mmCIF file of C-alpha atoms in Angstrom:
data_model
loop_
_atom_site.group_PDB
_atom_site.id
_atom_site.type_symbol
_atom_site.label_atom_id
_atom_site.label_comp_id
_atom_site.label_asym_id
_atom_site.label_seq_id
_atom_site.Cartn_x
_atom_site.Cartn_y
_atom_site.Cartn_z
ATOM 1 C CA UNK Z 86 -18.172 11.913 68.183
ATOM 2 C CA UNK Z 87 -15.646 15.166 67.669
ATOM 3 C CA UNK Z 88 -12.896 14.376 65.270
ATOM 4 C CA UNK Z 89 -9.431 15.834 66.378
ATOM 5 C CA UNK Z 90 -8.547 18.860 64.173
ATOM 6 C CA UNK Z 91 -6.026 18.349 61.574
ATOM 7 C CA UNK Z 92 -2.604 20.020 62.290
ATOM 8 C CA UNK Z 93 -1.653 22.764 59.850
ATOM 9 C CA UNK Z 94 2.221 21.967 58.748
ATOM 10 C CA UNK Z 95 5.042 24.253 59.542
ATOM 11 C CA UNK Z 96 6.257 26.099 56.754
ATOM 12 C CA UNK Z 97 9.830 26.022 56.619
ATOM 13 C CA UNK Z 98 12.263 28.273 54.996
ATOM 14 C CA UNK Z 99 16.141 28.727 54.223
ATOM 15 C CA UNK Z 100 17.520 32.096 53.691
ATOM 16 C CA UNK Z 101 20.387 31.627 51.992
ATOM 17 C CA UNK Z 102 23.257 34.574 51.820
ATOM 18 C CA UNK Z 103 25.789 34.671 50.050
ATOM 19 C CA UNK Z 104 27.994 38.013 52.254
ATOM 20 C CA UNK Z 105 27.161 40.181 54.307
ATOM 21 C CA UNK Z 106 25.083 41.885 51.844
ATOM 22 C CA UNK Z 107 21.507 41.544 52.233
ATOM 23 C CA UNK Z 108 22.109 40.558 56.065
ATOM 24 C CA UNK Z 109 19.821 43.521 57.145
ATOM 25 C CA UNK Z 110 16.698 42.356 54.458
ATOM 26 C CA UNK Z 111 17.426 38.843 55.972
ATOM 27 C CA UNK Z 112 17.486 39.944 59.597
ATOM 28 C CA UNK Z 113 13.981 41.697 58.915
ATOM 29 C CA UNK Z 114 12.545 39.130 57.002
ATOM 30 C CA UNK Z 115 14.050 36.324 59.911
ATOM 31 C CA UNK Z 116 11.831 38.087 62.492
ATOM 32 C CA UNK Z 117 8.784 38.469 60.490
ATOM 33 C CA UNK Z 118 8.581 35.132 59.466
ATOM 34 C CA UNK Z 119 9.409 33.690 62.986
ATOM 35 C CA UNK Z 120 6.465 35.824 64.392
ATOM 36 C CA UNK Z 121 4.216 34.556 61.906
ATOM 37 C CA UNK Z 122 4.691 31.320 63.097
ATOM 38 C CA UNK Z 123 7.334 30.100 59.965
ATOM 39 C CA UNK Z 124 10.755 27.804 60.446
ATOM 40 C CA UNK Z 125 13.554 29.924 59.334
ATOM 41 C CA UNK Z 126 17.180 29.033 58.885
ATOM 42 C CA UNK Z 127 19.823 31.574 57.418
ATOM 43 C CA UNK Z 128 22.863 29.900 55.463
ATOM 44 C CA UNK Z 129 25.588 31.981 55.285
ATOM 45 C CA UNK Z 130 29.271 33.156 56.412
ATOM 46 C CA UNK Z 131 30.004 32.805 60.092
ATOM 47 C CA UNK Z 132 30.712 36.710 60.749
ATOM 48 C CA UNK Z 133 26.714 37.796 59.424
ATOM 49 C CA UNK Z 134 25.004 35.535 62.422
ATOM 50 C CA UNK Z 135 27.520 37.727 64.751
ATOM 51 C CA UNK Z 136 26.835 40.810 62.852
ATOM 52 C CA UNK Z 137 22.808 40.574 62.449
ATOM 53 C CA UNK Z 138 22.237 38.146 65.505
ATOM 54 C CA UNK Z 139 19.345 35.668 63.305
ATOM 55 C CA UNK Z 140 19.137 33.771 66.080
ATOM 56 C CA UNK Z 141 17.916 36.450 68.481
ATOM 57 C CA UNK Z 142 15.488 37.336 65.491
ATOM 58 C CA UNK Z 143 13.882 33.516 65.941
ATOM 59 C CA UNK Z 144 15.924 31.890 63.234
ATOM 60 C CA UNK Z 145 18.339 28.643 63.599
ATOM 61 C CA UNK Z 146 21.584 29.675 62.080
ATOM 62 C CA UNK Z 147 24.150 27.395 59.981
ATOM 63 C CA UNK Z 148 27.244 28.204 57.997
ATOM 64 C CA UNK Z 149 27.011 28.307 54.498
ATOM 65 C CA UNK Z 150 29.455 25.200 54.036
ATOM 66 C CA UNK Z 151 28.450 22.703 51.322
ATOM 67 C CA UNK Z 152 27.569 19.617 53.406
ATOM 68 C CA UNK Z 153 25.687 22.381 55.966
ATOM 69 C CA UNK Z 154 23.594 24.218 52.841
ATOM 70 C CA UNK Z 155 22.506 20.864 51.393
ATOM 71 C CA UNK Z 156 21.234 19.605 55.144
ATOM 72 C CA UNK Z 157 18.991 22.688 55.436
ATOM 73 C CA UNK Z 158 18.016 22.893 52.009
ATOM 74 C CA UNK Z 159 16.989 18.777 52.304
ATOM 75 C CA UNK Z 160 14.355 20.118 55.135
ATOM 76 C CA UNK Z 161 12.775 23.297 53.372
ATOM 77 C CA UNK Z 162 9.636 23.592 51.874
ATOM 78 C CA UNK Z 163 11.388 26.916 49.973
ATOM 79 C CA UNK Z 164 14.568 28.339 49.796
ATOM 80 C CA UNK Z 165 14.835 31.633 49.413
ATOM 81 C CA UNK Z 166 18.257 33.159 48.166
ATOM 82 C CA UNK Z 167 20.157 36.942 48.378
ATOM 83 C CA UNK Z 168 22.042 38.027 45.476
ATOM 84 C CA UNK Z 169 23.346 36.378 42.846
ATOM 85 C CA UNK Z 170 26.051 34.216 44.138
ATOM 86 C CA UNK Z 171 23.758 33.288 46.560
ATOM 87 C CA UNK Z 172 21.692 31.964 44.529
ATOM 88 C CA UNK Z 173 23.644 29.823 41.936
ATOM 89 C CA UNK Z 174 24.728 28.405 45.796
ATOM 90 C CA UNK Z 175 21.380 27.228 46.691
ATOM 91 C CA UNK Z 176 20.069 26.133 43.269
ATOM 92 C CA UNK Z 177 23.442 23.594 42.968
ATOM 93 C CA UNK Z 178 22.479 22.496 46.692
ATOM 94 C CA UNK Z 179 18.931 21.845 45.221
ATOM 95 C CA UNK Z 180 19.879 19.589 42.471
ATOM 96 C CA UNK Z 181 17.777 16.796 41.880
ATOM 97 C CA UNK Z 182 15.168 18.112 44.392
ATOM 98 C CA UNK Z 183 11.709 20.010 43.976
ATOM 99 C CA UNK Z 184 12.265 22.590 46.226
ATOM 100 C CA UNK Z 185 11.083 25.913 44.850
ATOM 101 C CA UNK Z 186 13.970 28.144 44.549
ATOM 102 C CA UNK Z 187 13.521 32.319 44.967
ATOM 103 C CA UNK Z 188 16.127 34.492 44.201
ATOM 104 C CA UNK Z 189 15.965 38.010 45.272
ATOM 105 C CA UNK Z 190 18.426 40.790 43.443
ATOM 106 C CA UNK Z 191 18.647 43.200 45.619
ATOM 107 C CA UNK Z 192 22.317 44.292 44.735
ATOM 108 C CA UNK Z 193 24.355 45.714 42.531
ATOM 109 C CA UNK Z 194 23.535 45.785 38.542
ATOM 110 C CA UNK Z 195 24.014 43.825 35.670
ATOM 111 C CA UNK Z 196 27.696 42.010 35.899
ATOM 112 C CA UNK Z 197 30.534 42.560 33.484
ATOM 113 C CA UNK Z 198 31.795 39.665 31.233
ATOM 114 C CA UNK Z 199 30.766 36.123 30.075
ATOM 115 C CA UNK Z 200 31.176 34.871 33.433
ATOM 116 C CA UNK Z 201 28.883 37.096 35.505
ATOM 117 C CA UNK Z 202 26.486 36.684 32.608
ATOM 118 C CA UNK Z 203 26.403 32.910 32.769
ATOM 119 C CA UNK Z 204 26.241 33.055 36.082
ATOM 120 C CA UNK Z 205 23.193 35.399 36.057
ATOM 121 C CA UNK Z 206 21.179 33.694 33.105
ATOM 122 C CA UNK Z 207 21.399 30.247 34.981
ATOM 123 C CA UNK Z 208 19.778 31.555 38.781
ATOM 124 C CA UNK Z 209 17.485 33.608 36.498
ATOM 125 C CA UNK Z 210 16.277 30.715 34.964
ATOM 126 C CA UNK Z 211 17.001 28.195 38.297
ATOM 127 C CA UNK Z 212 14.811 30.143 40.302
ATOM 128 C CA UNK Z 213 10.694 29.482 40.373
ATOM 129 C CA UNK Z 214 10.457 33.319 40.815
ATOM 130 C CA UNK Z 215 12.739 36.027 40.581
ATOM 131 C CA UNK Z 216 12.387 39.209 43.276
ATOM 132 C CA UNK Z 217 13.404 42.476 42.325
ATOM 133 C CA UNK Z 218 14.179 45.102 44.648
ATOM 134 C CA UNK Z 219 13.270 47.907 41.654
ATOM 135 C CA UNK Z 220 12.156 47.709 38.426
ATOM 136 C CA UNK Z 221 15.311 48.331 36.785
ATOM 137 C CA UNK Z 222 15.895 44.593 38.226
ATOM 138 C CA UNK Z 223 13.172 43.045 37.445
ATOM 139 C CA UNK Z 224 13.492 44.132 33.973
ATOM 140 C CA UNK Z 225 17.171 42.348 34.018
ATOM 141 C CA UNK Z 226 15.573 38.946 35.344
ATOM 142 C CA UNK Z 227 13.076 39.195 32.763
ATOM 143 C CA UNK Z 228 16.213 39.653 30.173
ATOM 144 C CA UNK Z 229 18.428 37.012 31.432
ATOM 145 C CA UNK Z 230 15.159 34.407 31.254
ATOM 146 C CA UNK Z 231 13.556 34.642 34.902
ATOM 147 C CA UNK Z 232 10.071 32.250 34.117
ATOM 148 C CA UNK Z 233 9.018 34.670 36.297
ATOM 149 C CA UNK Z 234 9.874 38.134 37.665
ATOM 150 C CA UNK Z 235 8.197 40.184 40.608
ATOM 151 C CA UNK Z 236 9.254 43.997 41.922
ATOM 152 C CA UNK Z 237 9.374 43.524 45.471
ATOM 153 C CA UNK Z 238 11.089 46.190 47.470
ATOM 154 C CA UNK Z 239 13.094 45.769 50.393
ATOM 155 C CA UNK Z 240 12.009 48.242 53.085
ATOM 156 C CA UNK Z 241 14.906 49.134 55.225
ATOM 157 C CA UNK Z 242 14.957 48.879 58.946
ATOM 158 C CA UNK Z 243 14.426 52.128 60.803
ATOM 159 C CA UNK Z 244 17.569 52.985 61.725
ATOM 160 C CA UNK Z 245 19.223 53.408 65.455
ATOM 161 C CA UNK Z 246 19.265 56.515 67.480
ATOM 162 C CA UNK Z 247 22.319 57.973 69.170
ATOM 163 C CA UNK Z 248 23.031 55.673 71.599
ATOM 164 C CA UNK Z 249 22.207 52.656 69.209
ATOM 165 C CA UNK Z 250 23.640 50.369 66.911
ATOM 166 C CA UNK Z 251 23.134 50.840 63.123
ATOM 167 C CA UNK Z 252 24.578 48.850 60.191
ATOM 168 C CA UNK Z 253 27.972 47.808 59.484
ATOM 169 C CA UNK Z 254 30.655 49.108 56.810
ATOM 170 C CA UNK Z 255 29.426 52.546 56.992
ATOM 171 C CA UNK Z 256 25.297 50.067 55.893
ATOM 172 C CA UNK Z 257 22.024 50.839 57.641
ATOM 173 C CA UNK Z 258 19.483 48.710 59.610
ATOM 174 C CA UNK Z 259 21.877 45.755 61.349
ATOM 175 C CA UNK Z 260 20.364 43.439 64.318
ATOM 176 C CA UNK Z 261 19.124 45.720 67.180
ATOM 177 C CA UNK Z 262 17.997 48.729 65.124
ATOM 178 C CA UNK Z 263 15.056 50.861 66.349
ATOM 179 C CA UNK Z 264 13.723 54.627 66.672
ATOM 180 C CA UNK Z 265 14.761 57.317 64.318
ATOM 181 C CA UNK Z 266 16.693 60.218 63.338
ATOM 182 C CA UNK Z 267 14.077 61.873 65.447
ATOM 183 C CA UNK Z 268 15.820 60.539 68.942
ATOM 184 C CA UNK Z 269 18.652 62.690 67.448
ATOM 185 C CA UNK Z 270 18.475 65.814 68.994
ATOM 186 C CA UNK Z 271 20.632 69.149 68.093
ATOM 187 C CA UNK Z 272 23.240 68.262 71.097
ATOM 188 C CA UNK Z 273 24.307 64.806 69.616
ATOM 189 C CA UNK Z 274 24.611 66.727 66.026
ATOM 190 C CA UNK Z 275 26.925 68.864 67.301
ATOM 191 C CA UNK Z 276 28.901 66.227 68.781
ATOM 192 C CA UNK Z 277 29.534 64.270 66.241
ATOM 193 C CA UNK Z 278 30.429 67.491 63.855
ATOM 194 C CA UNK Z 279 33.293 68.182 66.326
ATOM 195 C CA UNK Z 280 34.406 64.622 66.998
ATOM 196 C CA UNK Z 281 34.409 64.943 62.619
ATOM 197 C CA UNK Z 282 36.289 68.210 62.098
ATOM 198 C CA UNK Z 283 33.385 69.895 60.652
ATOM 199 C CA UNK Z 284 31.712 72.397 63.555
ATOM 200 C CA UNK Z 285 32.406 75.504 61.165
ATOM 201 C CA UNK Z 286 32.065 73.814 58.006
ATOM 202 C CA UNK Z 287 29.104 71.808 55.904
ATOM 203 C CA UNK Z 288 29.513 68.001 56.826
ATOM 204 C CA UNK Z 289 28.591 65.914 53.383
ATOM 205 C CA UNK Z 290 28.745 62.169 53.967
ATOM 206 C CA UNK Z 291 28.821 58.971 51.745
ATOM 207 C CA UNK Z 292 28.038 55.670 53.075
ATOM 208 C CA UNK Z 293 28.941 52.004 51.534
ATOM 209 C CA UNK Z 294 31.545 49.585 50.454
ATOM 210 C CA UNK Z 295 34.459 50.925 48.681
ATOM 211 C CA UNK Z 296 34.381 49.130 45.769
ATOM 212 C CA UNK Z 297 34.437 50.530 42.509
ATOM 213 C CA UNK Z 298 31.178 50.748 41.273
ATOM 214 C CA UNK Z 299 30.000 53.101 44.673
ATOM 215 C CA UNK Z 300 31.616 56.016 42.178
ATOM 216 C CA UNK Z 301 33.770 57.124 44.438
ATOM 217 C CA UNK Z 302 36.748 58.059 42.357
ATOM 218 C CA UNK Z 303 34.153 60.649 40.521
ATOM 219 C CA UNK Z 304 33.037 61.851 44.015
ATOM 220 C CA UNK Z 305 37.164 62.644 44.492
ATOM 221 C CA UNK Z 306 37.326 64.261 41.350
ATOM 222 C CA UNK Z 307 33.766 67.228 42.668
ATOM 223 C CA UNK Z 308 35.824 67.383 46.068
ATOM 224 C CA UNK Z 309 38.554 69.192 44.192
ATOM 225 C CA UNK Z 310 36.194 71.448 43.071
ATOM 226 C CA UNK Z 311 34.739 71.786 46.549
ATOM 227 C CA UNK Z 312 38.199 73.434 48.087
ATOM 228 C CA UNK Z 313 37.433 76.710 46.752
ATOM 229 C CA UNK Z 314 34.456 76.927 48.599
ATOM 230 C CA UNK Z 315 34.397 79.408 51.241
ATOM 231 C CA UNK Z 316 33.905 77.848 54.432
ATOM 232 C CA UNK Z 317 35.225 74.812 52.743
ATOM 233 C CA UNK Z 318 33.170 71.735 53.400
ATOM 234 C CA UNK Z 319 34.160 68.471 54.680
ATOM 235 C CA UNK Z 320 33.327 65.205 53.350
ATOM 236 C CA UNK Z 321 33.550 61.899 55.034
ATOM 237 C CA UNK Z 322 32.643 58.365 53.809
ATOM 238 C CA UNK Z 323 31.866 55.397 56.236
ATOM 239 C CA UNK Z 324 32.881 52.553 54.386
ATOM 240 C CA UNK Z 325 35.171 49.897 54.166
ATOM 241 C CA UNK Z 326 36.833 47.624 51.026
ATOM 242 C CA UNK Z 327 39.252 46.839 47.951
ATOM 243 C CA UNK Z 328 39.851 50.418 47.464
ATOM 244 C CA UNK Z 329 40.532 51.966 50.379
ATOM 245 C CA UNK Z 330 44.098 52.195 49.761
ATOM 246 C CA UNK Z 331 43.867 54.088 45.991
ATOM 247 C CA UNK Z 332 41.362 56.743 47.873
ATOM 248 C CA UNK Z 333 43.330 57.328 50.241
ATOM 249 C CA UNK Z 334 46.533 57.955 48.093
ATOM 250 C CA UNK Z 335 44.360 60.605 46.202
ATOM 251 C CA UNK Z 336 43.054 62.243 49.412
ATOM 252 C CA UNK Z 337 46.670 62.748 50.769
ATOM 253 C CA UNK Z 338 48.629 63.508 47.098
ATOM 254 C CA UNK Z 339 45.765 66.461 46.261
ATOM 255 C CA UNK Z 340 44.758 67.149 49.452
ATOM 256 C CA UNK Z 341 41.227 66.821 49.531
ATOM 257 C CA UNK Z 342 39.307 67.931 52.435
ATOM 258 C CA UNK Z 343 37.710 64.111 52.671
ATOM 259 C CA UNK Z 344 37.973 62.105 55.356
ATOM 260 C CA UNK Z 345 37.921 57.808 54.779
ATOM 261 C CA UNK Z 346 36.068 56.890 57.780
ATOM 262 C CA UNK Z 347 36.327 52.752 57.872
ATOM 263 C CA UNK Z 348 33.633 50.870 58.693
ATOM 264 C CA UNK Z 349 31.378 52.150 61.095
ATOM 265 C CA UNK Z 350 28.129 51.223 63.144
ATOM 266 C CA UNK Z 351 26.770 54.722 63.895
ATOM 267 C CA UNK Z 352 26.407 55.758 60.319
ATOM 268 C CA UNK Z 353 22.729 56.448 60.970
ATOM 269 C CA UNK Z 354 24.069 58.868 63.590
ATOM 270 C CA UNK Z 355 26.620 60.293 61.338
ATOM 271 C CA UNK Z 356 23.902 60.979 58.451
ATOM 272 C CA UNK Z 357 21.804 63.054 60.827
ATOM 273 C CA UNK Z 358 23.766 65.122 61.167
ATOM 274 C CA UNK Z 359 25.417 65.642 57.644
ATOM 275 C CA UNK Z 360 23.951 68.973 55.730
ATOM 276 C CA UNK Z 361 23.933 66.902 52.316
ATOM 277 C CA UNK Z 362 23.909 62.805 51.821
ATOM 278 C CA UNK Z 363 26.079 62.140 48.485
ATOM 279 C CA UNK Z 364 25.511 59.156 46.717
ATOM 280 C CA UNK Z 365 27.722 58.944 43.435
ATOM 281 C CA UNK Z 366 27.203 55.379 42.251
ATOM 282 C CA UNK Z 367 27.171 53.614 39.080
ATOM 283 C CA UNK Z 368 24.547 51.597 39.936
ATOM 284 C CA UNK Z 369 22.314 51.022 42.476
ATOM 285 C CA UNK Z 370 18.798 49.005 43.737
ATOM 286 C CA UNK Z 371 17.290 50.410 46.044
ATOM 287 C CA UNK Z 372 19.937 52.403 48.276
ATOM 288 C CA UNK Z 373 19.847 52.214 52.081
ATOM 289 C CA UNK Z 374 21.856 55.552 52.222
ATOM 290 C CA UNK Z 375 19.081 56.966 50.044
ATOM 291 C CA UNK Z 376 16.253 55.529 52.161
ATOM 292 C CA UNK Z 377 17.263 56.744 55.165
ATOM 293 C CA UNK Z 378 18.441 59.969 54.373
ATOM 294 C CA UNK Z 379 14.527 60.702 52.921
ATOM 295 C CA UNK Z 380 13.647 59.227 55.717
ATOM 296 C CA UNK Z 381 15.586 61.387 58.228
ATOM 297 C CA UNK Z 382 15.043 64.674 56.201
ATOM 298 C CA UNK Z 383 18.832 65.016 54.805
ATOM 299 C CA UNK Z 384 19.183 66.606 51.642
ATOM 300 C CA UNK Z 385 20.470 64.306 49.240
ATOM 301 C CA UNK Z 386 22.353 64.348 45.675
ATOM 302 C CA UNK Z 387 22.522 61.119 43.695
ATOM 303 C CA UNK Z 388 22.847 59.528 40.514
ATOM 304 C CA UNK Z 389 20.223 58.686 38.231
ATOM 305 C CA UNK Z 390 20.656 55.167 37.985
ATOM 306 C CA UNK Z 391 18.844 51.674 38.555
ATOM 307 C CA UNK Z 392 15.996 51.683 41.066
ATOM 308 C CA UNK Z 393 17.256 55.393 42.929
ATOM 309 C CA UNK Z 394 15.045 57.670 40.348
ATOM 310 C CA UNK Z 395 12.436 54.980 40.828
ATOM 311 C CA UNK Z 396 12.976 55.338 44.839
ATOM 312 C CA UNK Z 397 13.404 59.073 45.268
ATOM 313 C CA UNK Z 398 11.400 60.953 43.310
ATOM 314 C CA UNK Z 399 11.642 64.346 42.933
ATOM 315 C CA UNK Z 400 12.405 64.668 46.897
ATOM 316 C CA UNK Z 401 16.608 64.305 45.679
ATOM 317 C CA UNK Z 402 18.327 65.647 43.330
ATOM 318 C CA UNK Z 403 19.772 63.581 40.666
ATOM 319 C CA UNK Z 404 23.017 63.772 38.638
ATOM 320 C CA UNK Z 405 24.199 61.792 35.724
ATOM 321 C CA UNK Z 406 26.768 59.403 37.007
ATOM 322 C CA UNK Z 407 30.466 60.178 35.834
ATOM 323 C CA UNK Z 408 29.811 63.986 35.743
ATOM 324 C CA UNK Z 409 32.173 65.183 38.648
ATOM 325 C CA UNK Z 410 31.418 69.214 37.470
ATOM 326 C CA UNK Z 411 27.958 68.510 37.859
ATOM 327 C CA UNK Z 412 27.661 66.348 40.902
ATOM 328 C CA UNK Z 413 29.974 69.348 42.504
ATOM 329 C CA UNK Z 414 27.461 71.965 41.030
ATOM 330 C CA UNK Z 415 24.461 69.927 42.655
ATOM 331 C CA UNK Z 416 26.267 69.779 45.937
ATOM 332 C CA UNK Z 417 27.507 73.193 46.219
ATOM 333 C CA UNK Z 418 24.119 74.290 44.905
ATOM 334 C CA UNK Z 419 22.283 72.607 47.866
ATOM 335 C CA UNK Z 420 24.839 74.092 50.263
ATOM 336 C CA UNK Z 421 24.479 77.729 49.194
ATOM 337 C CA UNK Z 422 20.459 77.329 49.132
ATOM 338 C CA UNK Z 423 19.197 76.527 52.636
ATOM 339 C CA UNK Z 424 15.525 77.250 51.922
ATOM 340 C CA UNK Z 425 16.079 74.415 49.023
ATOM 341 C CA UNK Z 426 17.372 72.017 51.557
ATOM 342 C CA UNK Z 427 14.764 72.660 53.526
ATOM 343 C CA UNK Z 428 12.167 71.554 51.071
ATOM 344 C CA UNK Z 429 13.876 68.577 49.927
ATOM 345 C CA UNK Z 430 14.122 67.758 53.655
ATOM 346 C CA UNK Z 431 10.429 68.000 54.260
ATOM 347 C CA UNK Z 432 9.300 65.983 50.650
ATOM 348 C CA UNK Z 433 11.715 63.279 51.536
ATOM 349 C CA UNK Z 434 10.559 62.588 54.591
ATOM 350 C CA UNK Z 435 7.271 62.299 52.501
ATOM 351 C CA UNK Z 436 8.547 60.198 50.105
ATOM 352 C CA UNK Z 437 9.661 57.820 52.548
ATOM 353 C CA UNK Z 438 6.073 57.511 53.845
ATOM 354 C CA UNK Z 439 5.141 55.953 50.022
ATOM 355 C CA UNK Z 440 7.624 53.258 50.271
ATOM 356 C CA UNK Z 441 6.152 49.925 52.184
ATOM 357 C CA UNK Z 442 7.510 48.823 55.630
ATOM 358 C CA UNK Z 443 8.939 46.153 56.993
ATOM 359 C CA UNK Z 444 5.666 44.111 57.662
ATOM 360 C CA UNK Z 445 4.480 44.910 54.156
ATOM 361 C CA UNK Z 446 7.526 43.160 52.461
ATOM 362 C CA UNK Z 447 7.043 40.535 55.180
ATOM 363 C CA UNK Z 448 4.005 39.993 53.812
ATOM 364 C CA UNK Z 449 4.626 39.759 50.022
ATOM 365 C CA UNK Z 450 7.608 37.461 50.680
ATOM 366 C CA UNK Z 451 5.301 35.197 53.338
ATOM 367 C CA UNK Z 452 2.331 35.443 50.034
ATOM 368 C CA UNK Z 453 4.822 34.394 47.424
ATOM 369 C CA UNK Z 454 6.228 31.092 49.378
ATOM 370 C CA UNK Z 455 2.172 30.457 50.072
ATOM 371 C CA UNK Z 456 1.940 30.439 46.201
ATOM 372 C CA UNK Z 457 4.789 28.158 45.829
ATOM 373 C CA UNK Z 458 3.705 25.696 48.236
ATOM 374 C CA UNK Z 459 0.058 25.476 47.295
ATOM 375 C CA UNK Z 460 1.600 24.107 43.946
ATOM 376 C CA UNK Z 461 2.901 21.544 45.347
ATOM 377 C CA UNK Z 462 0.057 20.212 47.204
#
């Protein structure tokens, strides 16, 4: 007599969001999971399900109300928070419950004040284990009291072609993302040069919220230098936020040849065809702007800070953050040498090939809720 086989349970996971930051690693991670035969439900603000579509990636999709977080959470067999806030969220919805909580940081840096430090040393601690998109956070967890800390980076999508859809406020890799920068031939280049202003002139671009610790203020300050620059290049940022209104004051009172672009879904599109990717932050993770401009061959200037030496390599080059006379020097540097953009074009493209892919940080994610589960058995 056969005995029946003995069902294997559903794993079941929240994702748990705290903005639309981290939507695109959550989108990616939603359809991964789903295909590999796991329960996923995202948490979070209304606008992300209509901006990353987790629903159409295979996951069920509730606002990140109280009542609604402490439902899914009741069902999980892991919850699995983005950022921060996101996670001091989902470890108050797990009170009194042994649900193993993971925290990624995938964000910005350390916080500033009491507050932000509180509020990091108790997920830190809250949280079973601790993912850090670079090592620079990882190290951080490890400070703040993380029991334990992992480096897992978060590959970004490949990013939409011409004709497709590709982030939101001026961010890479949103719901419906595919192909390259490939697919973006020297036609649609020119096209979006001359719908910019900048057919006779070197296009730089800067992509990301416009909040203060993006560094834009210091990217104002090498744009002055950039006017006496002969032809005189044009810089745009996609972007959208809190201090939109102080850049723009600037822009207009010294009249720098930038150009505040709002938010924007084609900023994959934009960046391929930009002769120099700036990015000027304070801190960073792991950048999208800096993934895909390696990835797409664009010649790109950044700060040495958090994960982006860590991510780039020596196919960037890297600034101290604050310098404005430098950061121009780097710029204008790039934009004199074409040979030297050249190279960095053709070992960033390399570097990108180093960096795992979506299915790889599918996998680690999938590996590490296996691990947590299994302890509970």
């Amino acid at each position: 007599m056969s005995s029946s086989p003995v069902p294997v349970p559903v794993l079941r996971t929240v994702q748990v969001l705290g903005g639309a930051s981290g939507g695109a690693h959550v989108r990616s991670l939603a359809t991964g999971l789903a295909a590999r035969g796991v329960r996923v439900t995202v948490c979070g603000p209304v606008e992300t399900e209509g901006e990353y579509d987790f629903t159409g990636a295979g996951a069920r999709f509730t606002p990140d109300a109280v009542s609604a977080l402490r439902a899914a959470c009741f069902e999980a067999d892991v919850v699995h928070a983005h950022g921060v806030r996101a996670g001091m969220r989902a470890a108050l919805a797990l009170r009194g419950r042994r649900v193993p909580l993971v925290v990624s940081w995938h964000g910005g840096g350390p916080g500033s004040g009491r507050l932000s430090l509180l509020l990091e040393r108790h997920v830190a601690r809250a949280a079973a284990i601790v993912l850090g998109a670079s090592s620079a956070q990882v190290d951080l967890a490890r400070l703040r009291g993380a029991r334990d800390a992992r480096l897992a980076a978060v590959a970004v999508p490949a990013a939409a072609g011409p004709s497709g859809s590709s982030g939101s406020a001026g961010s890479f890799g949103s719901a419906g993302s595919s192909g390259s920068a490939g697919s973006s031939d020297a036609a649609d280049h020119g096209k979006v040069r001359a719908e910019l202003g900048a057919v006779e002139r070197p296009l730089l671009i800067a992509v990301g919220s416009l909040v203060p610790r993006r560094g834009y203020s210091v990217l104002l300050d090498a744009a002055r230098e950039w006017r006496n620059l002969d032809p005189m290049p044009l810089l745009v940022i996609a972007g959208e936020g809190p201090m939109r209104a102080e850049l723009a004051r600037r822009i207009q009172a010294e009249r720098l040849p930038v150009r505040l672009l709002g938010q924007r879904r084609d900023a994959a599109r934009l960046l391929a065809a930009a002769d120099v990717a700036v990015l000027p932050s304070r801190w960073e993770a792991r950048s999208p702007l800096a993934q895909e401009a390696l990835r797409m061959g664009v010649p790109l200037v950044a700060t040495a800070v958090g994960g982006v030496p860590e991510l780039v390599g020596a196919a960037g080059v890297l600034v101290p953050y604050g310098d404005a006379g430098v950061l121009a020097a780097a710029v204008a540097g790039l934009l004199a040498d074409p040979a030297l953009r050249g190279e960095l074009a053709m070992a960033g493209r390399a570097q990108a090939l180093t960096w795992p892919s979506e299915d790889d940080t599918v996998a680690q994610v999938l590996s590490v809720y296996d691990e947590l589960t299994s302890r509970r058995r």
